[in-house]
PDB file of C-alpha atoms in Angstrom:
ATOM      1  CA  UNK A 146      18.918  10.194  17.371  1.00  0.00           C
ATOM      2  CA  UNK A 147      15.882   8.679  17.996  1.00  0.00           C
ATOM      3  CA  UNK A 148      15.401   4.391  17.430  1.00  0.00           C
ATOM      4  CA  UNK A 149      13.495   4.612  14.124  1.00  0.00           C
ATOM      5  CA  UNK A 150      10.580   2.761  16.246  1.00  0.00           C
ATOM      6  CA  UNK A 151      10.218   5.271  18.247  1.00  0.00           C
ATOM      7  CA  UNK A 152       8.697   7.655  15.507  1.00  0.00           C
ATOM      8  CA  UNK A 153       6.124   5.743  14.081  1.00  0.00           C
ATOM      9  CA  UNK A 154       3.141   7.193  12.697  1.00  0.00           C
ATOM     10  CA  UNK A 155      -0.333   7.355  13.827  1.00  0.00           C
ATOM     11  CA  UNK A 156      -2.150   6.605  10.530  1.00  0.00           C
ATOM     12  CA  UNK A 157      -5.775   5.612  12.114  1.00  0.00           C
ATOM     13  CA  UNK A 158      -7.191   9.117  11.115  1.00  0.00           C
ATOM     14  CA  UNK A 159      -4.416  10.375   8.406  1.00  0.00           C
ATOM     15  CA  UNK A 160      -6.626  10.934   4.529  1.00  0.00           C
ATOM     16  CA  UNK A 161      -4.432   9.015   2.071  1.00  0.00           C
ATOM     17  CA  UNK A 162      -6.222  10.494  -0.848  1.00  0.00           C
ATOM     18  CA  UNK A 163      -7.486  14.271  -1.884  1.00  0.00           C
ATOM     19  CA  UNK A 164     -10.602  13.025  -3.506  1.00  0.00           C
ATOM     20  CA  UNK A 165     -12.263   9.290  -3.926  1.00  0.00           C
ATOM     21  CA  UNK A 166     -12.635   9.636  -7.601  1.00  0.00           C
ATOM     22  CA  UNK A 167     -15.978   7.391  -6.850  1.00  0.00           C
ATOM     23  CA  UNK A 168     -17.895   9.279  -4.639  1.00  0.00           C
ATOM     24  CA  UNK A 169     -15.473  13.018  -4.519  1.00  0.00           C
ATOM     25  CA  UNK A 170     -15.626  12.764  -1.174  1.00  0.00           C
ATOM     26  CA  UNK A 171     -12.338  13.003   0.931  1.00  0.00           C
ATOM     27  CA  UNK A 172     -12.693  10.772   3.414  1.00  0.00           C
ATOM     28  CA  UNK A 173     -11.571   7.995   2.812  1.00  0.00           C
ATOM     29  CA  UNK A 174      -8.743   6.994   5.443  1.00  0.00           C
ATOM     30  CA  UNK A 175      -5.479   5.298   5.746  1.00  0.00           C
ATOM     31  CA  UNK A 176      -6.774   2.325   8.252  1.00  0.00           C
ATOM     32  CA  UNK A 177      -9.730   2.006   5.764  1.00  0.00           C
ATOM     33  CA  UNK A 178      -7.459   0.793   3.086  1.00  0.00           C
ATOM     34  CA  UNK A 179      -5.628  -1.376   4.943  1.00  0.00           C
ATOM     35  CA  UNK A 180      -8.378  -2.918   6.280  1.00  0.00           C
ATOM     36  CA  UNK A 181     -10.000  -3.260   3.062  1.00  0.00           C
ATOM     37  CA  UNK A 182      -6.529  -4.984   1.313  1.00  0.00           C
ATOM     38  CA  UNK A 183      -5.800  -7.048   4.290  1.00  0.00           C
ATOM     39  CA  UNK A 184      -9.696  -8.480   3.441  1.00  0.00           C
ATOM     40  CA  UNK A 185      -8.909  -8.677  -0.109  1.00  0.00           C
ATOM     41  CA  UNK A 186      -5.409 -10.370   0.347  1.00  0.00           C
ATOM     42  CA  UNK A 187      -6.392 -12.858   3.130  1.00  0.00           C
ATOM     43  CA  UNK A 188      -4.504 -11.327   5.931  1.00  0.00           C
ATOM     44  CA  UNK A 189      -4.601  -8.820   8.584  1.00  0.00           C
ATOM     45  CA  UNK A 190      -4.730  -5.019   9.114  1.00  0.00           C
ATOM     46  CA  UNK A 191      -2.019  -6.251  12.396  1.00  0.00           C
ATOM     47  CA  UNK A 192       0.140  -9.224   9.511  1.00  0.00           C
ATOM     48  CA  UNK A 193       0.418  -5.748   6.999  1.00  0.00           C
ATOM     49  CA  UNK A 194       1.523  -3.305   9.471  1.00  0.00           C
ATOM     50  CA  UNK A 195       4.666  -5.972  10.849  1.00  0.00           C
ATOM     51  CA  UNK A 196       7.531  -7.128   9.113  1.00  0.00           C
ATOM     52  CA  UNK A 197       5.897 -10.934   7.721  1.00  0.00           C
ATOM     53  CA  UNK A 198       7.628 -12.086   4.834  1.00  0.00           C
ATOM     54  CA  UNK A 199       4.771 -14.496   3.124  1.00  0.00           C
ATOM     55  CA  UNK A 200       3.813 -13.958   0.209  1.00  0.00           C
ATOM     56  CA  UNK A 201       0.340 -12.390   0.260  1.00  0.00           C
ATOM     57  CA  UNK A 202       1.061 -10.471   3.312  1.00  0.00           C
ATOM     58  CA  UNK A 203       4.119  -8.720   1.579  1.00  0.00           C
ATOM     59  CA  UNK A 204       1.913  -8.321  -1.451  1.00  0.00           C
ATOM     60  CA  UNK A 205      -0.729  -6.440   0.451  1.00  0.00           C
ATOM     61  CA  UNK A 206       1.879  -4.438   1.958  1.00  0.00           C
ATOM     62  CA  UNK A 207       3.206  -3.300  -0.783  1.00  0.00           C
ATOM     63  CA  UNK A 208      -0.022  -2.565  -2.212  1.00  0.00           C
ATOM     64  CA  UNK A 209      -0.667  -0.111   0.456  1.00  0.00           C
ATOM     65  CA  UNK A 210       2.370   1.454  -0.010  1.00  0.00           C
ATOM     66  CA  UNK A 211       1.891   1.932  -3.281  1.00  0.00           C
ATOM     67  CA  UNK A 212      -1.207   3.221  -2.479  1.00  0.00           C
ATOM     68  CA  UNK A 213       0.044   5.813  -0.026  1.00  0.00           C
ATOM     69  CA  UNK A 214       2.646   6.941  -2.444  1.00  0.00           C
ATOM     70  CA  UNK A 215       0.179   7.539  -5.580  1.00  0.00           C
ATOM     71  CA  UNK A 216      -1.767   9.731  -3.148  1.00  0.00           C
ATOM     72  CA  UNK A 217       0.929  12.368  -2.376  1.00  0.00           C
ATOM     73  CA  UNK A 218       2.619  10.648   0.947  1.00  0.00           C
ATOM     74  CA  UNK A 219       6.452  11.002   1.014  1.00  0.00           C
ATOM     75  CA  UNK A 220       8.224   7.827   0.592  1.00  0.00           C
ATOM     76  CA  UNK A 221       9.848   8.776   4.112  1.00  0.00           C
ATOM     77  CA  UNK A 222       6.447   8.798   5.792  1.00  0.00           C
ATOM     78  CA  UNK A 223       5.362   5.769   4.538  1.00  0.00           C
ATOM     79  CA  UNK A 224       8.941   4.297   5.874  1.00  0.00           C
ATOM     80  CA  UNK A 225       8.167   5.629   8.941  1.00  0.00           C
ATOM     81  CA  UNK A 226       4.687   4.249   9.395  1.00  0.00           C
ATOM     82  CA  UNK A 227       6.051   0.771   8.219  1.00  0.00           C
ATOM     83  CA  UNK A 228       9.431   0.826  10.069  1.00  0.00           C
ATOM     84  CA  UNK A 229      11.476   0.390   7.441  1.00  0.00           C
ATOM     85  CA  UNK A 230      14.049   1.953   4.937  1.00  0.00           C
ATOM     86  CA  UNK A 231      12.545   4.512   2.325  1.00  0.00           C
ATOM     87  CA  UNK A 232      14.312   1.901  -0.138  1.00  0.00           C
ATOM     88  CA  UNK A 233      12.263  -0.917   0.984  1.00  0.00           C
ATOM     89  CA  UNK A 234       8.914   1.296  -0.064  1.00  0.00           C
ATOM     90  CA  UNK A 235      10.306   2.608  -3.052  1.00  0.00           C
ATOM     91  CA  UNK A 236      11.216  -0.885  -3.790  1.00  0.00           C
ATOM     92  CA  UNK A 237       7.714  -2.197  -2.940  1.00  0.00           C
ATOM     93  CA  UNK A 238       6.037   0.474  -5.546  1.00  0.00           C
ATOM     94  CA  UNK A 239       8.265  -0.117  -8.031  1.00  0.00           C
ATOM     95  CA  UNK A 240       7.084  -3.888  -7.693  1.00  0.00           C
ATOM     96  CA  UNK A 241       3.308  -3.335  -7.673  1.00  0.00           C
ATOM     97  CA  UNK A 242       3.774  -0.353 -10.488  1.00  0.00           C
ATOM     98  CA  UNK A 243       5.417  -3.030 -12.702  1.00  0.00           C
ATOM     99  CA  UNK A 244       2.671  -5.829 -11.906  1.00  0.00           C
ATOM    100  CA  UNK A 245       0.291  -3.323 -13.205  1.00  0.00           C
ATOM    101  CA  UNK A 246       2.533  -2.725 -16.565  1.00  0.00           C
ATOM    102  CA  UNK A 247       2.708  -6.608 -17.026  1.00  0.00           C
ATOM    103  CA  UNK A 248      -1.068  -7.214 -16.228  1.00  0.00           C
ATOM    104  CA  UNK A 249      -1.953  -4.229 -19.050  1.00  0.00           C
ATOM    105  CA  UNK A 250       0.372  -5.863 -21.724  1.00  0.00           C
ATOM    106  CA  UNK A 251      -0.880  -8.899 -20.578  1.00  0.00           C
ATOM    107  CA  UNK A 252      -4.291  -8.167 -21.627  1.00  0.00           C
ATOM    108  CA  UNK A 253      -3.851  -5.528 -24.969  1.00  0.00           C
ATOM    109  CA  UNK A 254      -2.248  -9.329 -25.677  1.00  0.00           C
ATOM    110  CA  UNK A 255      -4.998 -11.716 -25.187  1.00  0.00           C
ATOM    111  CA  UNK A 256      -8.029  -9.528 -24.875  1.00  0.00           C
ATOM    112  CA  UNK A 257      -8.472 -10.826 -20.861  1.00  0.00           C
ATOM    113  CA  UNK A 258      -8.457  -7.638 -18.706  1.00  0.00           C
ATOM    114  CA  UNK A 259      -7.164  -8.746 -15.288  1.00  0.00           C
ATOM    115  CA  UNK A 260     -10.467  -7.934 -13.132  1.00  0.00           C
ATOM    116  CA  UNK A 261     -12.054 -10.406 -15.182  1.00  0.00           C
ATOM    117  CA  UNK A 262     -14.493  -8.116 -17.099  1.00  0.00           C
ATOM    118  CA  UNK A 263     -14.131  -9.095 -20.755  1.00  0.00           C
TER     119      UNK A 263
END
């Protein structure tokens, strides 16, 4: 059996998504969103692909997980990609899917949406 480092993924080129529901094109690309959260969360394309436990790095990295999975990747392919145990991604969408619960109860509750529109 291959070293589970030994079969990452080359993601540079792989479409995460069928369709960008903004523009219905299908272009959009895997090292696009990464490099678009790692600008968003104040880190790295580089700090999200490794195994850094701060805070805002493991956010983003779980964001793009949770990303990957909502556009039809197998939780195994995004474990491979990221190195790590299909637990650890199912654990990271599970996270992100719940901060979106709390952050929609969290506003039906005091009328602030969380991207700030009002």
């Amino acid at each position: 059996m291959t070293p589970m480092h030994d079969k990452r993924l080359d993601i540079h080129g792989a479409p995460i998504c069928a369709q960008q529901p903004s523009t219905g094109k299908s272009n959009m690309k895997t090292k696009m969103l990464i490099e678009t959260i790692a600008t968003e969360m104040s880190c790295t394309p580089d700090q999200i692909m490794g195994q850094s436990r701060i805070q805002n790095i493991a956010d983003a990295r779980a964001l793009v997980q949770y990303m990957l999975r909502q556009s039809g990747w197998a939780l195994q392919r995004i474990a491979d990609v990221f190195q790590v145990n299909h637990a650890s991604v199912m654990h990271n969408v599970a996270k992100v899917g719940q901060a979106q619960q709390i952050a929609a109860v969290l506003a039906k509750l005091t009328g602030i949406r969380p991207d700030g529109n009002n």
